[in-house]
Amino acid sequence: MGFKLFYEHLTGNEWERFLSHNYIDIIHLTRRNRLRTIVSLDIAFKTDRWSLSVNEREGGSMEKRILLDTSTLIHRIESIRGYEAFIRDRFKDRPKIEVAYENLIGEPGQVFKDIGAFLGVDDFDLGKITLTKQNPESLEELIVNYDEVYGLLKDTKYAPYLNG
C-alpha cells in the first residue's frame, strides 16, 4: 500500500506525526527540472487533472497554457529545493529510495526494477501501468509568458531548466 504526499500537504505538526511512524518506506520522487515541476503543478491546478492514462483523451496545450508569476518564480524553484533537502534530512535514517522523474519516464523498466528491489517486490507488470506524461509539450508551448520567464532565468543557475 502506498500514497502520494506533496511537500506542502502537511503542516509542521502533521509532519511530526507522520514522521513518528518509523515503519514507512519512502520513495522520494523528485524532478531535476524544477521549472517543469512548477509548470506541471500549475497546469494541474488549472485543469484539475492530476494524472493521465493512455486510455484517456487529452486536450491540446492551448487549454492548459499557464501564466507564471515571475516575481515569485525563483522563490518557488528554491522552495522545491528546500523541500527536497527537508525530506532527505528527515528520512536520512529510514529506508528511502530517490527516483528522478526524468529517469522514470526515460527508463521505466529499470526504475520499477529498482523500486521493486527496494520494496522487496519482484513482480511488476509494466504492461499494466497506464499512466502517461501529461505535459509533453515544450515549455514555450505551455507558458504564456515564456519570454519573460526566459529573461528572468537565462543568466542564472536555473537557465538549464529552460531547455527541458
mmCIF file of C-alpha atoms in Angstrom:
data_model
loop_
_atom_site.group_PDB
_atom_site.id
_atom_site.type_symbol
_atom_site.label_atom_id
_atom_site.label_comp_id
_atom_site.label_asym_id
_atom_site.label_seq_id
_atom_site.Cartn_x
_atom_site.Cartn_y
_atom_site.Cartn_z
ATOM 1 C CA MET A 1 0.000 0.000 0.000
ATOM 2 C CA GLY A 2 1.255 3.458 -0.742
ATOM 3 C CA PHE A 3 0.240 7.042 -1.244
ATOM 4 C CA LYS A 4 1.496 10.230 -2.804
ATOM 5 C CA LEU A 5 2.276 13.084 -0.464
ATOM 6 C CA PHE A 6 3.191 16.501 -1.807
ATOM 7 C CA TYR A 7 5.707 18.545 0.165
ATOM 8 C CA GLU A 8 3.123 21.164 1.112
ATOM 9 C CA HIS A 9 0.300 18.782 2.049
ATOM 10 C CA LEU A 10 1.149 18.695 5.744
ATOM 11 C CA THR A 11 1.572 21.345 8.405
ATOM 12 C CA GLY A 12 4.574 21.232 10.723
ATOM 13 C CA ASN A 13 2.598 19.331 13.369
ATOM 14 C CA GLU A 14 1.261 16.889 10.791
ATOM 15 C CA TRP A 15 4.805 16.247 9.546
ATOM 16 C CA GLU A 16 5.886 15.455 13.098
ATOM 17 C CA ARG A 17 3.044 12.955 13.499
ATOM 18 C CA PHE A 18 3.790 11.435 10.102
ATOM 19 C CA LEU A 19 7.483 11.119 10.941
ATOM 20 C CA SER A 20 6.659 9.251 14.147
ATOM 21 C CA HIS A 21 5.649 6.236 12.042
ATOM 22 C CA ASN A 22 9.017 4.519 11.662
ATOM 23 C CA TYR A 23 7.725 1.613 9.581
ATOM 24 C CA ILE A 24 7.061 3.627 6.410
ATOM 25 C CA ASP A 25 9.424 3.139 3.473
ATOM 26 C CA ILE A 26 9.904 6.266 1.393
ATOM 27 C CA ILE A 27 10.040 6.606 -2.371
ATOM 28 C CA HIS A 28 11.123 10.208 -2.861
ATOM 29 C CA LEU A 29 10.132 11.258 -6.367
ATOM 30 C CA THR A 30 11.950 14.377 -7.486
ATOM 31 C CA ARG A 31 12.352 16.177 -10.749
ATOM 32 C CA ARG A 32 15.683 17.553 -11.878
ATOM 33 C CA ASN A 33 13.926 20.312 -13.816
ATOM 34 C CA ARG A 34 12.161 22.205 -11.044
ATOM 35 C CA LEU A 35 10.655 24.668 -13.531
ATOM 36 C CA ARG A 36 8.827 21.704 -15.079
ATOM 37 C CA THR A 37 7.602 20.780 -11.586
ATOM 38 C CA ILE A 38 6.070 24.228 -11.190
ATOM 39 C CA VAL A 39 4.557 24.180 -14.678
ATOM 40 C CA SER A 40 3.027 20.734 -14.105
ATOM 41 C CA LEU A 41 1.642 21.755 -10.724
ATOM 42 C CA ASP A 42 0.115 24.977 -12.062
ATOM 43 C CA ILE A 43 -1.435 23.112 -15.003
ATOM 44 C CA ALA A 44 -2.887 20.509 -12.629
ATOM 45 C CA PHE A 45 -4.479 23.249 -10.535
ATOM 46 C CA LYS A 46 -5.805 24.990 -13.650
ATOM 47 C CA THR A 47 -7.243 21.863 -15.271
ATOM 48 C CA ASP A 48 -7.989 19.867 -12.097
ATOM 49 C CA ARG A 49 -6.302 16.935 -13.839
ATOM 50 C CA TRP A 50 -3.628 15.274 -11.697
ATOM 51 C CA SER A 51 -2.938 12.190 -13.809
ATOM 52 C CA LEU A 52 -3.469 10.967 -17.352
ATOM 53 C CA SER A 53 -3.995 7.426 -18.537
ATOM 54 C CA VAL A 54 -3.015 6.284 -22.012
ATOM 55 C CA ASN A 55 -6.694 5.340 -22.384
ATOM 56 C CA GLU A 56 -7.883 8.935 -21.868
ATOM 57 C CA ARG A 57 -8.002 11.705 -24.421
ATOM 58 C CA GLU A 58 -6.023 14.799 -23.603
ATOM 59 C CA GLY A 59 -6.879 18.360 -24.538
ATOM 60 C CA GLY A 60 -4.423 20.456 -26.523
ATOM 61 C CA SER A 61 -1.706 22.565 -24.982
ATOM 62 C CA MET A 62 -3.698 25.771 -25.521
ATOM 63 C CA GLU A 63 -6.268 24.636 -22.912
ATOM 64 C CA LYS A 64 -3.617 24.173 -20.279
ATOM 65 C CA ARG A 65 -1.284 27.073 -21.016
ATOM 66 C CA ILE A 66 -0.359 28.955 -17.865
ATOM 67 C CA LEU A 67 0.975 32.348 -16.904
ATOM 68 C CA LEU A 68 3.857 32.186 -14.420
ATOM 69 C CA ASP A 69 4.342 34.953 -11.871
ATOM 70 C CA THR A 70 7.970 35.915 -12.436
ATOM 71 C CA SER A 71 8.050 37.900 -9.188
ATOM 72 C CA THR A 72 7.764 34.618 -7.238
ATOM 73 C CA LEU A 73 9.243 32.103 -9.679
ATOM 74 C CA ILE A 74 12.794 31.932 -8.312
ATOM 75 C CA HIS A 75 11.408 31.661 -4.777
ATOM 76 C CA ARG A 76 9.180 28.779 -5.890
ATOM 77 C CA ILE A 77 12.137 26.987 -7.508
ATOM 78 C CA GLU A 78 14.237 27.436 -4.377
ATOM 79 C CA SER A 79 11.349 26.274 -2.177
ATOM 80 C CA ILE A 80 11.248 22.968 -4.043
ATOM 81 C CA ARG A 81 14.980 22.577 -3.433
ATOM 82 C CA GLY A 82 14.371 23.283 0.253
ATOM 83 C CA TYR A 83 11.569 20.718 0.468
ATOM 84 C CA GLU A 84 13.775 18.110 -1.189
ATOM 85 C CA ALA A 85 16.523 18.788 1.350
ATOM 86 C CA PHE A 86 13.952 18.601 4.177
ATOM 87 C CA ILE A 87 12.834 15.143 3.042
ATOM 88 C CA ARG A 88 16.400 13.896 2.598
ATOM 89 C CA ASP A 89 17.295 15.103 6.080
ATOM 90 C CA ARG A 90 14.141 13.943 7.849
ATOM 91 C CA PHE A 91 14.296 10.477 6.335
ATOM 92 C CA LYS A 92 18.082 10.000 6.366
ATOM 93 C CA ASP A 93 17.819 7.170 8.890
ATOM 94 C CA ARG A 94 14.874 5.472 7.205
ATOM 95 C CA PRO A 95 14.523 3.117 4.263
ATOM 96 C CA LYS A 96 14.344 5.514 1.304
ATOM 97 C CA ILE A 97 14.924 5.455 -2.416
ATOM 98 C CA GLU A 98 15.151 8.596 -4.505
ATOM 99 C CA VAL A 99 13.732 8.465 -8.007
ATOM 100 C CA ALA A 100 14.133 11.217 -10.590
ATOM 101 C CA TYR A 101 11.008 11.701 -12.689
ATOM 102 C CA GLU A 102 13.174 12.056 -15.789
ATOM 103 C CA ASN A 103 14.609 8.555 -15.169
ATOM 104 C CA LEU A 104 11.138 7.138 -14.548
ATOM 105 C CA ILE A 105 9.938 8.471 -17.911
ATOM 106 C CA GLY A 106 13.140 7.523 -19.746
ATOM 107 C CA GLU A 107 13.776 4.074 -18.272
ATOM 108 C CA PRO A 108 10.574 2.882 -16.587
ATOM 109 C CA GLY A 109 11.598 -0.787 -16.623
ATOM 110 C CA GLN A 110 14.861 -0.136 -14.780
ATOM 111 C CA VAL A 111 13.330 2.333 -12.345
ATOM 112 C CA PHE A 112 10.488 -0.028 -11.423
ATOM 113 C CA LYS A 113 13.019 -2.842 -11.066
ATOM 114 C CA ASP A 114 14.993 -0.650 -8.630
ATOM 115 C CA ILE A 115 11.846 0.319 -6.726
ATOM 116 C CA GLY A 116 10.785 -3.328 -6.616
ATOM 117 C CA ALA A 117 14.147 -4.356 -5.201
ATOM 118 C CA PHE A 118 13.857 -1.602 -2.587
ATOM 119 C CA LEU A 119 10.350 -2.737 -1.578
ATOM 120 C CA GLY A 120 11.041 -6.449 -1.885
ATOM 121 C CA VAL A 121 8.584 -6.797 -4.769
ATOM 122 C CA ASP A 122 9.674 -8.615 -7.913
ATOM 123 C CA ASP A 123 6.501 -8.988 -9.933
ATOM 124 C CA PHE A 124 5.920 -5.584 -11.519
ATOM 125 C CA ASP A 125 3.977 -5.895 -14.762
ATOM 126 C CA LEU A 126 4.919 -2.794 -16.741
ATOM 127 C CA GLY A 127 2.131 -3.625 -19.175
ATOM 128 C CA LYS A 128 -0.413 -2.741 -16.507
ATOM 129 C CA ILE A 129 0.946 0.757 -15.972
ATOM 130 C CA THR A 130 -1.333 3.073 -17.907
ATOM 131 C CA LEU A 131 -0.236 6.481 -16.644
ATOM 132 C CA THR A 132 1.487 8.693 -19.166
ATOM 133 C CA LYS A 133 3.207 12.061 -19.244
ATOM 134 C CA GLN A 134 0.592 14.813 -19.089
ATOM 135 C CA ASN A 135 2.568 17.764 -20.399
ATOM 136 C CA PRO A 136 4.996 16.621 -23.085
ATOM 137 C CA GLU A 137 4.879 19.978 -24.864
ATOM 138 C CA SER A 138 7.822 22.355 -24.776
ATOM 139 C CA LEU A 139 7.917 24.991 -22.068
ATOM 140 C CA GLU A 140 7.453 27.613 -24.782
ATOM 141 C CA GLU A 141 4.133 25.991 -25.674
ATOM 142 C CA LEU A 142 2.975 25.662 -22.078
ATOM 143 C CA ILE A 143 3.987 29.025 -20.585
ATOM 144 C CA VAL A 144 2.077 32.042 -21.907
ATOM 145 C CA ASN A 145 4.798 34.467 -20.778
ATOM 146 C CA TYR A 146 7.726 32.233 -21.724
ATOM 147 C CA ASP A 147 9.810 35.196 -22.977
ATOM 148 C CA GLU A 148 9.502 36.856 -19.566
ATOM 149 C CA VAL A 149 10.418 33.599 -17.787
ATOM 150 C CA TYR A 150 13.348 33.136 -20.165
ATOM 151 C CA GLY A 151 14.563 36.667 -19.451
ATOM 152 C CA LEU A 152 14.389 36.037 -15.713
ATOM 153 C CA LEU A 153 16.230 32.707 -15.716
ATOM 154 C CA LYS A 154 18.641 32.907 -18.671
ATOM 155 C CA ASP A 155 21.600 34.298 -16.691
ATOM 156 C CA THR A 156 21.022 32.320 -13.508
ATOM 157 C CA LYS A 157 21.941 28.865 -12.270
ATOM 158 C CA TYR A 158 18.392 27.887 -13.288
ATOM 159 C CA ALA A 159 18.995 28.566 -17.004
ATOM 160 C CA PRO A 160 19.325 24.815 -17.792
ATOM 161 C CA TYR A 161 15.676 24.404 -16.748
ATOM 162 C CA LEU A 162 14.693 26.408 -19.836
ATOM 163 C CA ASN A 163 15.865 23.539 -22.053
ATOM 164 C CA GLY A 164 13.552 20.949 -20.529
#
